[in-house]
Amino acid sequence: MKNYPPEFKAGTVALYESRPEATIRSVAADLGINPETLRKLGEGCRSKPTARTPDAGDDPAATTAGGGERGLAEEDPRAGGGTRDPAEGGQIFRRGDAPVNRFQCVAGLQRRYGVKRLCSVLGVSRSSFYYWRRTAAGRAARQASDAQLAARVRAVHQASDGTYGAPRITAELRETSGETVNHKRVARIMREVGIEGVRLRRRHRTTVPDPSAAKAPDLIHRDFTAGTLNTKYVGDITYLPVDGGKFCYLATVIDLASRRLTGWAIADHMRTDLVTDALAAAIRTRGSLAGSIMHTDHGAQYTSRAFAEACRSAGVRQSMSAVGSSADNALAESFNATFKRETLQGRKSWPTEREARLDAFRWLHRYNTRRRHSRLGQRSPIAFENALHITPTTLAPAA
């Protein structure tokens, strides 16, 4: 998008100014725009210092995943023990102890007491001890490799605001560094260093239907797929809780083909212009929605005359789910749940309305430009559309 709307410019500058520790480059990367574009969007950006050295060049090997294999003398509980009889090891190393501790004890005392006697006392086989000693170099190399991978995993996890799990982190590592890494290994590393993604939680429905309003037929029938862009959309409203019992409301319009958030609007009310503003934003993104389907629930905003007229003017056919069935608009419900769990991250509300709006602005643009989507082969919606060589100006009206 070359001509940014005023609300995007204002939101970008406000997001940048609200985070003193952020650089222009990091904020621009989150929003999927050029850093020079961000510099030109407002005086606030130009007046803020930008000379902070990025941490992208830090040595990932400096962070370890819990330490490597310790030296034999350090692990040996007998170190400094004088002439204590090795038979006493039976009281130290019980059957429940890790075998590696026993192997380390044998290695530390073998010159004094012999491998055969130590293995007999500690209850381990000599062949197992010799195998452990023979493979020590390989284990050390694997531990060093795991430590370096743990540093990269932690960096990707932090860059995603702590939301990515093993599948998305694996995809990010494969694409950015070109390394071949298995998702099971990434999951193991995450468990070992105590990293986990944000998990889904149940949310309450907030749709308020109008029994007297006109209804549209269901043209989707729970088929949340589309083979072509700009043919099928879903929309919904979700609430943003703010301290003090206040709320903001987010209306969205999502393309089922690419899962792209083509339009959205935030307000401190749930009047009809909230959803018409989101629809207008989608029209600006695509250029035209003529012939496409807009599927929503039976909320009063979507069954209103104003929204029906907006759809007719845009050439959009309305589709509505069954009353009281969240599964009939499951994709929009899932999007809302993902948005709130990854922005709130366990909190019950935002401190202020401004912070809620800024967090929403950042996440919604990040969703389109950077957040990997499992349905799209772990690509972002815009990356998926770019792979199809599709731009808003080349989109043909839906049939």
PDB file of C-alpha atoms in Angstrom, residues 28-132:
ATOM      1  CA  ALA A  28       8.505  -0.930  10.827  1.00  0.00           C
ATOM      2  CA  ALA A  29       9.232  -4.665  10.692  1.00  0.00           C
ATOM      3  CA  ASP A  30       6.203  -5.377  12.886  1.00  0.00           C
ATOM      4  CA  LEU A  31       3.924  -3.363  10.612  1.00  0.00           C
ATOM      5  CA  GLY A  32       5.454  -4.619   7.370  1.00  0.00           C
ATOM      6  CA  ILE A  33       6.548  -1.208   6.080  1.00  0.00           C
ATOM      7  CA  ASN A  34       9.862   0.349   5.087  1.00  0.00           C
ATOM      8  CA  PRO A  35      11.765   2.077   7.958  1.00  0.00           C
ATOM      9  CA  GLU A  36      12.183   5.188   5.816  1.00  0.00           C
ATOM     10  CA  THR A  37       8.409   5.282   5.361  1.00  0.00           C
ATOM     11  CA  LEU A  38       7.965   5.209   9.114  1.00  0.00           C
ATOM     12  CA  ARG A  39      10.420   8.085   9.509  1.00  0.00           C
ATOM     13  CA  LYS A  40       8.361  10.205   7.149  1.00  0.00           C
ATOM     14  CA  LEU A  41       4.966   9.479   8.724  1.00  0.00           C
ATOM     15  CA  GLY A  42       5.285  12.040  11.529  1.00  0.00           C
ATOM     16  CA  GLU A  43       7.502  14.510  13.329  1.00  0.00           C
ATOM     17  CA  GLY A  44       7.418  12.306  16.417  1.00  0.00           C
ATOM     18  CA  CYS A  45       9.323   9.600  14.577  1.00  0.00           C
ATOM     19  CA  ARG A  46      11.982  12.001  13.304  1.00  0.00           C
ATOM     20  CA  SER A  47      12.541  13.567  16.721  1.00  0.00           C
ATOM     21  CA  LYS A  48      13.110  10.276  18.502  1.00  0.00           C
ATOM     22  CA  PRO A  49      16.694   8.899  18.838  1.00  0.00           C
ATOM     23  CA  THR A  50      17.357   6.019  16.468  1.00  0.00           C
ATOM     24  CA  ALA A  51      21.041   5.278  17.091  1.00  0.00           C
ATOM     25  CA  ARG A  52      20.487   2.328  19.410  1.00  0.00           C
ATOM     26  CA  THR A  53      22.595  -0.591  18.285  1.00  0.00           C
ATOM     27  CA  PRO A  54      20.396  -3.558  17.354  1.00  0.00           C
ATOM     28  CA  ASP A  55      20.899  -6.794  19.177  1.00  0.00           C
ATOM     29  CA  ALA A  56      20.584  -8.944  16.071  1.00  0.00           C
ATOM     30  CA  GLY A  57      24.329  -9.452  15.968  1.00  0.00           C
ATOM     31  CA  ASP A  58      24.649 -10.797  19.451  1.00  0.00           C
ATOM     32  CA  ASP A  59      26.363 -14.151  19.644  1.00  0.00           C
ATOM     33  CA  PRO A  60      23.611 -16.770  20.055  1.00  0.00           C
ATOM     34  CA  ALA A  61      26.121 -19.176  21.536  1.00  0.00           C
ATOM     35  CA  ALA A  62      26.381 -16.952  24.603  1.00  0.00           C
ATOM     36  CA  THR A  63      23.019 -18.246  25.824  1.00  0.00           C
ATOM     37  CA  THR A  64      22.932 -21.811  27.019  1.00  0.00           C
ATOM     38  CA  ALA A  65      20.068 -24.208  27.518  1.00  0.00           C
ATOM     39  CA  GLY A  66      20.870 -25.149  31.070  1.00  0.00           C
ATOM     40  CA  GLY A  67      24.606 -25.834  30.858  1.00  0.00           C
ATOM     41  CA  GLY A  68      26.705 -28.435  29.184  1.00  0.00           C
ATOM     42  CA  GLU A  69      28.212 -31.613  30.600  1.00  0.00           C
ATOM     43  CA  ARG A  70      30.136 -30.912  33.733  1.00  0.00           C
ATOM     44  CA  GLY A  71      33.695 -32.102  34.358  1.00  0.00           C
ATOM     45  CA  LEU A  72      34.254 -35.458  35.984  1.00  0.00           C
ATOM     46  CA  ALA A  73      35.983 -33.990  39.005  1.00  0.00           C
ATOM     47  CA  GLU A  74      33.094 -31.581  39.557  1.00  0.00           C
ATOM     48  CA  GLU A  75      30.497 -34.332  39.304  1.00  0.00           C
ATOM     49  CA  ASP A  76      32.475 -36.753  41.483  1.00  0.00           C
ATOM     50  CA  PRO A  77      30.905 -36.675  44.960  1.00  0.00           C
ATOM     51  CA  ARG A  78      34.082 -38.334  46.262  1.00  0.00           C
ATOM     52  CA  ALA A  79      36.343 -35.438  45.192  1.00  0.00           C
ATOM     53  CA  GLY A  80      38.653 -34.592  48.050  1.00  0.00           C
ATOM     54  CA  GLY A  81      37.498 -37.670  49.940  1.00  0.00           C
ATOM     55  CA  GLY A  82      40.940 -39.063  50.741  1.00  0.00           C
ATOM     56  CA  THR A  83      41.082 -42.873  51.078  1.00  0.00           C
ATOM     57  CA  ARG A  84      37.375 -43.611  51.543  1.00  0.00           C
ATOM     58  CA  ASP A  85      36.509 -47.139  50.416  1.00  0.00           C
ATOM     59  CA  PRO A  86      34.606 -47.303  47.137  1.00  0.00           C
ATOM     60  CA  ALA A  87      32.202 -49.786  48.697  1.00  0.00           C
ATOM     61  CA  GLU A  88      30.652 -46.789  50.435  1.00  0.00           C
ATOM     62  CA  GLY A  89      29.425 -45.704  46.995  1.00  0.00           C
ATOM     63  CA  GLY A  90      26.537 -48.133  47.402  1.00  0.00           C
ATOM     64  CA  GLN A  91      25.130 -45.792  50.045  1.00  0.00           C
ATOM     65  CA  ILE A  92      25.561 -42.735  47.799  1.00  0.00           C
ATOM     66  CA  PHE A  93      24.380 -44.042  44.426  1.00  0.00           C
ATOM     67  CA  ARG A  94      21.063 -45.840  44.879  1.00  0.00           C
ATOM     68  CA  ARG A  95      19.262 -47.570  42.044  1.00  0.00           C
ATOM     69  CA  GLY A  96      17.094 -44.512  41.467  1.00  0.00           C
ATOM     70  CA  ASP A  97      20.070 -42.257  40.667  1.00  0.00           C
ATOM     71  CA  ALA A  98      20.869 -41.285  37.090  1.00  0.00           C
ATOM     72  CA  PRO A  99      23.341 -43.755  35.512  1.00  0.00           C
ATOM     73  CA  VAL A 100      25.481 -40.883  34.273  1.00  0.00           C
ATOM     74  CA  ASN A 101      26.352 -39.991  37.879  1.00  0.00           C
ATOM     75  CA  ARG A 102      27.648 -43.502  38.429  1.00  0.00           C
ATOM     76  CA  PHE A 103      29.631 -43.431  35.201  1.00  0.00           C
ATOM     77  CA  GLN A 104      31.217 -40.151  36.258  1.00  0.00           C
ATOM     78  CA  CYS A 105      32.141 -41.653  39.618  1.00  0.00           C
ATOM     79  CA  VAL A 106      33.756 -44.638  37.894  1.00  0.00           C
ATOM     80  CA  ALA A 107      35.701 -42.326  35.589  1.00  0.00           C
ATOM     81  CA  GLY A 108      36.934 -40.241  38.490  1.00  0.00           C
ATOM     82  CA  LEU A 109      38.097 -43.175  40.652  1.00  0.00           C
ATOM     83  CA  GLN A 110      39.101 -45.819  38.106  1.00  0.00           C
ATOM     84  CA  ARG A 111      42.861 -45.286  38.500  1.00  0.00           C
ATOM     85  CA  ARG A 112      42.650 -45.876  42.228  1.00  0.00           C
ATOM     86  CA  TYR A 113      40.172 -48.751  42.428  1.00  0.00           C
ATOM     87  CA  GLY A 114      39.779 -50.119  38.901  1.00  0.00           C
ATOM     88  CA  VAL A 115      36.815 -50.076  36.574  1.00  0.00           C
ATOM     89  CA  LYS A 116      35.680 -53.651  37.330  1.00  0.00           C
ATOM     90  CA  ARG A 117      35.404 -53.141  41.100  1.00  0.00           C
ATOM     91  CA  LEU A 118      33.731 -49.720  40.807  1.00  0.00           C
ATOM     92  CA  CYS A 119      31.141 -50.957  38.308  1.00  0.00           C
ATOM     93  CA  SER A 120      30.346 -53.912  40.566  1.00  0.00           C
ATOM     94  CA  VAL A 121      29.911 -51.700  43.635  1.00  0.00           C
ATOM     95  CA  LEU A 122      27.810 -49.071  41.820  1.00  0.00           C
ATOM     96  CA  GLY A 123      25.643 -51.578  39.966  1.00  0.00           C
ATOM     97  CA  VAL A 124      26.498 -50.681  36.369  1.00  0.00           C
ATOM     98  CA  SER A 125      27.936 -52.808  33.584  1.00  0.00           C
ATOM     99  CA  ARG A 126      31.432 -52.240  32.300  1.00  0.00           C
ATOM    100  CA  SER A 127      30.238 -52.278  28.675  1.00  0.00           C
ATOM    101  CA  SER A 128      27.785 -49.470  29.440  1.00  0.00           C
ATOM    102  CA  PHE A 129      30.530 -47.441  31.106  1.00  0.00           C
ATOM    103  CA  TYR A 130      32.915 -47.887  28.202  1.00  0.00           C
ATOM    104  CA  TYR A 131      30.161 -46.936  25.722  1.00  0.00           C
ATOM    105  CA  TRP A 132      29.381 -43.805  27.774  1.00  0.00           C
TER     106      TRP A 132
END
